[in-house]
Amino acid sequence: MQILVGLGNPGSQYARHRHNVGFMALDAIAERHGFGPWRRKFQGEVAEGRLGGERVLLLKPQTYMNDSGRAVQEAARFYKTPLDEIIVFHDELDLVPGKIRVKTGGGAAGHNGLRSMTAHLGADFVRCRIGIGHPGHKDRVSGHVLGDFAKADAEWLTPLLDSLADAAPALVVGDPARFMSDIARNAPRPDKAAKRSEEKNKDAGSDAASTSPEAEPPARRRLGKWDFARRLAGTDGPMAEKLRALKSRGTPDDN
């Protein structure tokens, strides 16, 4: 039984975090290939099915990112799955958004989920690294990783996950080169999609700022006393006639 692991944190409040893209990848695979329903087992959520003719267990540890390895170790021990048949999907800061790379073994590079996996199982498992981009400074990494994908990111994220799900059988049968080439062929170019996403994110930020409760819309002028009086009196009737008569005389503070 091969085990495909998605790294992330449990709970709806984390569901759209960049750190949870591993969970998102497994959800896409399960849906595309008709896996059985998700159920609780091995301190995680699991679903069973077939990819490329191989029996596969999808596992989303529910132990939180820092202790992911504990759940994977329990499943691997139960099925006697060797390390080279454990494939882990996780977010990768050092790849641009939408880029995917597969490798076996390596360090944790500051990723607590990978660090936990290595501590419980060893380092020689297969890693499917899903690029989320780097925020540019180490002080911004935590907020970036533990922040939601922006709505504009759907331009590259949705087709990427679709392509990953389509190509997953190649990864399971031991052909990572084909897996990556299939994704590259079918998903949008990450650099262009990321650039468009960044531009949309900036525009969205500008729009949000312009409509902030603290900011008065530039097109809106203050209402003077005559404006308020007209709104209260309406346009017809004796009160409105009286207001028009007073208005015609003018006052020093008339707007």
Coordinates of N, CA, C and O in Angstrom, one line a residue, residues 53-181:
G53 N -3.3 1.8 -11.2 CA -3.4 0.4 -10.9 C -2.9 0.0 -9.5 O -2.9 -1.2 -9.1
E54 N -2.3 1.0 -8.8 CA -1.8 0.7 -7.5 C -2.7 1.1 -6.4 O -3.4 2.1 -6.5
R55 N -2.8 0.3 -5.3 CA -3.6 0.7 -4.1 C -2.9 1.8 -3.4 O -1.7 1.7 -3.2
V56 N -3.7 2.8 -3.1 CA -3.1 4.0 -2.5 C -3.9 4.4 -1.3 O -5.2 4.4 -1.3
L57 N -3.2 4.8 -0.2 CA -3.9 5.5 0.9 C -3.5 7.0 0.9 O -2.3 7.3 0.9
L58 N -4.5 7.8 1.0 CA -4.3 9.2 1.1 C -4.4 9.5 2.6 O -5.4 9.1 3.3
L59 N -3.5 10.3 3.1 CA -3.4 10.6 4.6 C -3.2 12.1 4.8 O -2.2 12.6 4.4
K60 N -4.1 12.7 5.6 CA -4.0 14.1 6.0 C -3.8 14.0 7.5 O -4.8 13.9 8.3
P61 N -2.6 14.1 8.1 CA -2.4 14.1 9.5 C -3.2 15.2 10.2 O -3.3 16.3 9.7
Q62 N -3.9 14.8 11.3 CA -4.6 15.8 12.1 C -3.9 16.1 13.4 O -4.5 16.6 14.4
T63 N -2.6 15.9 13.4 CA -1.8 16.1 14.6 C -1.2 17.5 14.6 O -0.3 17.8 15.4
Y64 N -1.6 18.4 13.7 CA -1.0 19.7 13.4 C 0.4 19.5 12.8 O 1.1 18.5 12.9
M65 N 0.8 20.5 12.0 CA 2.0 20.4 11.2 C 3.2 19.9 12.0 O 4.0 19.1 11.5
N66 N 3.5 20.5 13.1 CA 4.7 20.2 13.9 C 4.8 18.7 14.3 O 5.9 18.3 14.7
D67 N 3.7 18.0 14.3 CA 3.8 16.6 14.7 C 3.3 15.6 13.6 O 2.8 14.6 13.9
S68 N 3.4 16.1 12.4 CA 2.8 15.3 11.3 C 3.4 13.9 11.2 O 2.7 12.9 10.8
G69 N 4.7 13.7 11.5 CA 5.4 12.5 11.4 C 4.8 11.4 12.2 O 4.9 10.2 11.8
R70 N 4.2 11.7 13.3 CA 3.6 10.7 14.2 C 2.5 9.9 13.5 O 2.4 8.7 13.6
A71 N 1.6 10.7 12.8 CA 0.5 10.0 12.1 C 1.0 9.2 11.0 O 0.5 8.0 10.7
V72 N 2.0 9.7 10.2 CA 2.5 9.0 9.1 C 3.2 7.7 9.5 O 3.1 6.6 8.9
Q73 N 4.0 7.8 10.6 CA 4.7 6.6 11.1 C 3.7 5.5 11.5 O 4.0 4.3 11.2
E74 N 2.6 5.9 12.1 CA 1.6 4.9 12.5 C 1.0 4.2 11.3 O 0.9 2.9 11.3
A75 N 0.7 4.9 10.2 CA 0.2 4.3 9.0 C 1.2 3.5 8.3 O 0.9 2.3 7.8
A76 N 2.4 3.9 8.2 CA 3.5 3.2 7.5 C 3.8 1.9 8.3 O 4.0 0.9 7.6
R77 N 3.7 1.9 9.6 CA 4.0 0.7 10.3 C 2.9 -0.3 10.1 O 3.1 -1.5 10.0
F78 N 1.7 0.2 10.1 CA 0.5 -0.7 9.9 C 0.6 -1.4 8.5 O 0.3 -2.7 8.4
Y79 N 0.9 -0.7 7.5 CA 0.9 -1.3 6.1 C 2.3 -1.8 5.7 O 2.4 -2.3 4.6
K80 N 3.3 -1.6 6.6 CA 4.6 -2.0 6.3 C 5.1 -1.3 5.0 O 5.7 -2.0 4.1
T81 N 4.8 0.0 4.8 CA 5.2 0.7 3.6 C 6.6 1.3 3.8 O 6.9 2.0 4.7
P82 N 7.5 0.9 2.8 CA 8.8 1.5 2.8 C 8.8 3.0 2.5 O 7.9 3.5 2.0
L83 N 9.9 3.6 2.9 CA 10.0 5.1 2.8 C 9.9 5.5 1.3 O 9.3 6.6 1.1
D84 N 10.4 4.8 0.4 CA 10.4 5.2 -1.0 C 9.0 5.1 -1.6 O 8.8 5.5 -2.8
E85 N 8.0 4.5 -0.8 CA 6.6 4.5 -1.3 C 5.7 5.4 -0.5 O 4.5 5.3 -0.5
I86 N 6.4 6.3 0.2 CA 5.6 7.4 0.9 C 5.9 8.7 0.1 O 7.1 9.1 0.0
I87 N 4.9 9.3 -0.4 CA 5.0 10.6 -1.1 C 4.3 11.7 -0.4 O 3.1 11.6 0.0
V88 N 5.1 12.7 -0.1 CA 4.6 13.8 0.7 C 4.4 15.1 -0.1 O 5.3 15.6 -0.8
F89 N 3.2 15.7 -0.1 CA 2.9 16.9 -0.8 C 2.9 18.0 0.3 O 2.2 18.0 1.3
H90 N 3.7 19.1 0.0 CA 3.9 20.1 0.9 C 4.2 21.5 0.2 O 4.6 21.5 -1.0
D91 N 4.0 22.6 0.9 CA 4.3 23.9 0.4 C 5.8 24.1 0.4 O 6.5 23.6 1.2
E92 N 6.3 24.9 -0.6 CA 7.7 25.2 -0.7 C 7.9 26.7 -1.0 O 7.5 27.2 -2.0
L93 N 8.6 27.3 0.0 CA 8.9 28.7 -0.2 C 9.9 29.0 -1.3 O 9.8 30.1 -1.9
D94 N 10.8 28.1 -1.5 CA 11.9 28.4 -2.5 C 11.5 28.1 -3.9 O 12.4 28.1 -4.8
L95 N 10.2 27.9 -4.2 CA 9.7 27.8 -5.6 C 8.7 28.8 -5.8 O 7.9 29.1 -4.9
V96 N 8.7 29.4 -7.0 CA 7.7 30.4 -7.4 C 6.3 29.8 -7.3 O 6.1 28.6 -7.5
P97 N 5.3 30.6 -7.1 CA 3.9 30.1 -7.0 C 3.6 29.3 -8.3 O 3.8 29.7 -9.4
G98 N 3.1 28.1 -8.1 CA 2.6 27.2 -9.2 C 3.7 26.3 -9.7 O 3.4 25.4 -10.5
K99 N 4.9 26.4 -9.3 CA 6.0 25.5 -9.7 C 6.0 24.2 -8.9 O 5.7 24.3 -7.7
I100 N 6.2 23.1 -9.5 CA 6.2 21.8 -8.8 C 7.5 21.1 -9.1 O 7.9 21.0 -10.3
R101 N 8.1 20.6 -8.1 CA 9.3 19.8 -8.2 C 9.2 18.5 -7.3 O 8.7 18.6 -6.2
V102 N 9.7 17.4 -7.8 CA 9.7 16.1 -7.0 C 11.1 15.7 -6.8 O 12.0 15.8 -7.7
K103 N 11.4 15.3 -5.5 CA 12.7 14.8 -5.2 C 12.6 13.8 -4.1 O 11.6 13.8 -3.3
T104 N 13.6 12.9 -3.9 CA 13.6 12.0 -2.8 C 14.7 12.4 -1.8 O 15.9 12.7 -2.2
G105 N 14.3 12.4 -0.5 CA 15.3 12.8 0.5 C 15.6 14.3 0.5 O 15.0 15.1 -0.2
G106 N 16.5 14.6 1.4 CA 16.8 16.0 1.6 C 16.6 16.5 3.0 O 16.1 15.8 3.9
G107 N 16.8 17.8 3.2 CA 16.6 18.4 4.5 C 15.2 19.0 4.7 O 14.4 18.9 3.8
A108 N 15.0 19.6 5.8 CA 13.7 20.1 6.1 C 13.5 21.6 5.7 O 12.4 22.1 5.5
A109 N 14.7 22.3 5.5 CA 14.7 23.7 5.1 C 13.7 24.5 5.9 O 13.0 25.4 5.3
G110 N 13.7 24.3 7.2 CA 12.8 25.1 8.1 C 11.4 24.7 8.1 O 10.6 25.3 8.8
H111 N 11.0 23.7 7.3 CA 9.6 23.2 7.3 C 9.3 22.3 8.4 O 9.9 21.2 8.5
N112 N 8.5 22.6 9.4 CA 8.3 21.8 10.6 C 7.6 20.5 10.3 O 7.8 19.5 11.0
G113 N 6.8 20.4 9.2 CA 6.2 19.2 8.9 C 7.2 18.2 8.4 O 7.2 17.0 8.7
L114 N 8.1 18.6 7.5 CA 9.2 17.8 7.0 C 10.1 17.4 8.2 O 10.6 16.2 8.2
R115 N 10.4 18.3 9.1 CA 11.2 18.0 10.2 C 10.6 16.9 11.0 O 11.4 16.0 11.5
S116 N 9.3 16.9 11.3 CA 8.7 15.9 12.1 C 8.7 14.6 11.3 O 8.9 13.5 11.9
M117 N 8.5 14.6 10.0 CA 8.5 13.4 9.2 C 9.9 12.7 9.3 O 10.0 11.5 9.5
T118 N 10.9 13.5 9.2 CA 12.3 13.0 9.3 C 12.6 12.4 10.6 O 13.2 11.3 10.8
A119 N 12.1 13.1 11.7 CA 12.4 12.6 13.0 C 11.7 11.2 13.3 O 12.3 10.4 14.0
H120 N 10.5 11.0 12.7 CA 9.8 9.8 13.0 C 10.1 8.7 12.0 O 9.9 7.5 12.3
L121 N 10.5 9.0 10.8 CA 10.6 8.0 9.7 C 12.0 7.9 9.1 O 12.3 6.9 8.4
G122 N 12.7 9.0 9.1 CA 13.9 9.1 8.3 C 13.7 10.1 7.2 O 12.5 10.5 6.9
A123 N 14.7 10.4 6.4 CA 14.6 11.5 5.4 C 14.3 11.0 4.0 O 14.0 11.8 3.1
D124 N 14.4 9.7 3.7 CA 14.4 9.3 2.3 C 13.0 9.0 1.8 O 12.8 8.0 1.1
F125 N 12.0 9.8 2.1 CA 10.7 9.7 1.5 C 10.7 10.7 0.3 O 11.5 11.5 0.1
V126 N 9.7 10.5 -0.6 CA 9.5 11.3 -1.8 C 8.8 12.6 -1.4 O 7.8 12.6 -0.7
R127 N 9.3 13.7 -1.9 CA 8.7 15.0 -1.7 C 8.1 15.6 -2.9 O 8.9 15.7 -3.9
C128 N 6.9 16.0 -2.9 CA 6.3 16.8 -4.0 C 6.2 18.2 -3.5 O 5.3 18.5 -2.7
R129 N 7.1 19.0 -4.0 CA 7.2 20.4 -3.5 C 6.3 21.3 -4.3 O 6.5 21.4 -5.5
I130 N 5.4 22.0 -3.7 CA 4.4 22.9 -4.4 C 4.8 24.3 -4.0 O 4.7 24.8 -2.9
G131 N 5.2 25.1 -5.0 CA 5.7 26.4 -4.8 C 4.6 27.4 -4.4 O 3.6 27.4 -5.0
I132 N 4.9 28.1 -3.3 CA 4.0 29.2 -2.9 C 4.8 30.6 -2.9 O 4.2 31.6 -2.6
G133 N 6.0 30.5 -3.3 CA 6.8 31.8 -3.4 C 7.3 32.3 -2.1 O 6.7 31.9 -1.0
H134 N 8.3 33.1 -2.1 CA 8.9 33.7 -0.9 C 8.4 35.2 -0.7 O 8.4 35.9 -1.7
P135 N 8.1 35.6 0.4 CA 7.6 37.0 0.6 C 8.7 38.0 0.5 O 8.4 39.2 0.4
G136 N 9.9 37.6 0.4 CA 11.0 38.5 0.2 C 11.9 38.8 1.4 O 13.0 39.3 1.2
H137 N 11.4 38.6 2.6 CA 12.2 38.8 3.8 C 11.8 37.8 4.8 O 10.6 37.5 5.0
K138 N 12.8 37.3 5.6 CA 12.5 36.3 6.5 C 11.5 36.7 7.6 O 10.8 35.8 8.1
D139 N 11.5 38.0 7.9 CA 10.5 38.4 8.9 C 9.1 38.3 8.5 O 8.2 38.3 9.3
R140 N 8.9 38.1 7.2 CA 7.5 38.0 6.7 C 7.1 36.6 6.3 O 6.0 36.4 5.9
V141 N 8.0 35.7 6.5 CA 7.7 34.3 6.2 C 6.5 33.7 6.9 O 5.6 33.1 6.3
S142 N 6.5 33.9 8.2 CA 5.4 33.3 9.0 C 4.1 33.8 8.6 O 3.1 33.0 8.4
G143 N 3.9 35.1 8.4 CA 2.7 35.6 8.0 C 2.3 35.2 6.6 O 1.1 35.0 6.3
H144 N 3.3 35.0 5.7 CA 3.0 34.5 4.3 C 2.5 33.1 4.3 O 1.5 32.7 3.7
V145 N 3.2 32.2 5.0 CA 2.9 30.8 5.1 C 1.6 30.5 5.8 O 0.8 29.7 5.3
L146 N 1.4 31.2 6.9 CA 0.1 31.1 7.6 C -0.9 32.1 7.3 O -1.8 32.3 8.0
G147 N -0.9 32.6 6.0 CA -1.9 33.4 5.5 C -2.7 32.7 4.4 O -2.2 31.8 3.8
D148 N -3.9 33.2 4.2 CA -4.7 32.6 3.1 C -4.2 32.9 1.7 O -3.6 34.0 1.5
F149 N -4.4 32.0 0.8 CA -4.2 32.3 -0.6 C -5.2 33.4 -0.9 O -6.4 33.4 -0.5
A150 N -4.8 34.4 -1.7 CA -5.7 35.5 -2.1 C -6.6 34.9 -3.2 O -6.4 33.9 -3.9
K151 N -7.7 35.6 -3.4 CA -8.7 35.2 -4.4 C -8.1 35.1 -5.8 O -8.4 34.3 -6.6
A152 N -7.2 36.1 -6.0 CA -6.5 36.2 -7.3 C -5.6 35.0 -7.6 O -5.3 34.6 -8.7
D153 N -5.2 34.3 -6.5 CA -4.3 33.2 -6.7 C -5.0 32.0 -7.3 O -4.3 31.1 -7.8
A154 N -6.3 32.0 -7.4 CA -7.1 30.9 -8.0 C -6.7 30.8 -9.5 O -6.9 29.8 -10.1
E155 N -6.2 31.9 -10.1 CA -5.8 31.9 -11.5 C -4.7 30.8 -11.8 O -4.7 30.2 -12.9
W156 N -3.9 30.6 -10.8 CA -2.9 29.5 -11.0 C -3.1 28.3 -10.1 O -2.8 27.2 -10.5
L157 N -3.7 28.5 -8.9 CA -3.8 27.4 -8.0 C -4.8 26.4 -8.4 O -4.5 25.2 -8.4
T158 N -6.0 26.8 -8.9 CA -7.0 25.9 -9.3 C -6.6 25.0 -10.4 O -6.7 23.8 -10.4
P159 N -6.1 25.6 -11.6 CA -5.6 24.7 -12.6 C -4.4 23.8 -12.3 O -4.2 22.7 -12.8
L160 N -3.6 24.3 -11.4 CA -2.4 23.6 -10.9 C -2.9 22.3 -10.2 O -2.4 21.2 -10.4
L161 N -3.8 22.5 -9.2 CA -4.3 21.3 -8.5 C -5.1 20.3 -9.4 O -5.0 19.1 -9.2
D162 N -5.8 20.8 -10.4 CA -6.4 20.0 -11.4 C -5.4 19.2 -12.1 O -5.6 17.9 -12.3
S163 N -4.4 19.8 -12.6 CA -3.3 19.1 -13.4 C -2.6 18.1 -12.5 O -2.2 17.0 -13.0
L164 N -2.3 18.5 -11.2 CA -1.6 17.6 -10.3 C -2.5 16.3 -10.1 O -1.9 15.2 -10.1
A165 N -3.8 16.5 -9.9 CA -4.6 15.3 -9.8 C -4.6 14.4 -11.0 O -4.6 13.2 -10.9
D166 N -4.7 15.0 -12.2 CA -4.7 14.3 -13.4 C -3.4 13.5 -13.6 O -3.4 12.3 -14.0
A167 N -2.2 14.1 -13.2 CA -0.9 13.5 -13.4 C -0.5 12.6 -12.3 O 0.5 11.9 -12.4
A168 N -1.2 12.5 -11.2 CA -0.8 11.7 -10.0 C -0.5 10.3 -10.3 O 0.4 9.7 -9.7
P169 N -1.2 9.6 -11.2 CA -0.8 8.2 -11.4 C 0.6 8.0 -11.9 O 1.2 7.0 -11.5
A170 N 1.1 8.9 -12.6 CA 2.5 8.8 -13.1 C 3.5 8.8 -11.9 O 4.5 8.1 -11.9
L171 N 3.2 9.7 -10.9 CA 4.0 9.8 -9.7 C 4.0 8.5 -8.9 O 5.0 8.0 -8.5
V172 N 2.8 7.9 -8.8 CA 2.7 6.6 -8.0 C 3.4 5.4 -8.7 O 3.9 4.6 -8.0
V173 N 3.4 5.4 -10.0 CA 4.1 4.3 -10.7 C 5.6 4.5 -10.9 O 6.3 3.8 -11.5
G174 N 6.1 5.6 -10.3 CA 7.6 5.8 -10.3 C 8.1 6.6 -11.4 O 9.2 6.4 -11.8
D175 N 7.3 7.5 -12.0 CA 7.7 8.3 -13.2 C 7.5 9.8 -12.8 O 6.7 10.5 -13.4
P176 N 8.4 10.3 -11.9 CA 8.2 11.7 -11.5 C 8.5 12.7 -12.7 O 7.9 13.8 -12.7
A177 N 9.3 12.3 -13.6 CA 9.6 13.2 -14.8 C 8.3 13.4 -15.6 O 8.0 14.5 -16.0
R178 N 7.6 12.3 -15.8 CA 6.4 12.5 -16.6 C 5.3 13.2 -15.8 O 4.6 14.1 -16.3
F179 N 5.3 13.0 -14.5 CA 4.4 13.7 -13.6 C 4.6 15.2 -13.7 O 3.6 16.0 -13.9
M180 N 5.8 15.6 -13.6 CA 6.1 17.1 -13.7 C 5.9 17.6 -15.1 O 5.4 18.8 -15.3
S181 N 6.2 16.9 -16.1 CA 6.0 17.4 -17.5 C 4.6 17.5 -17.9 O 4.1 18.4 -18.5

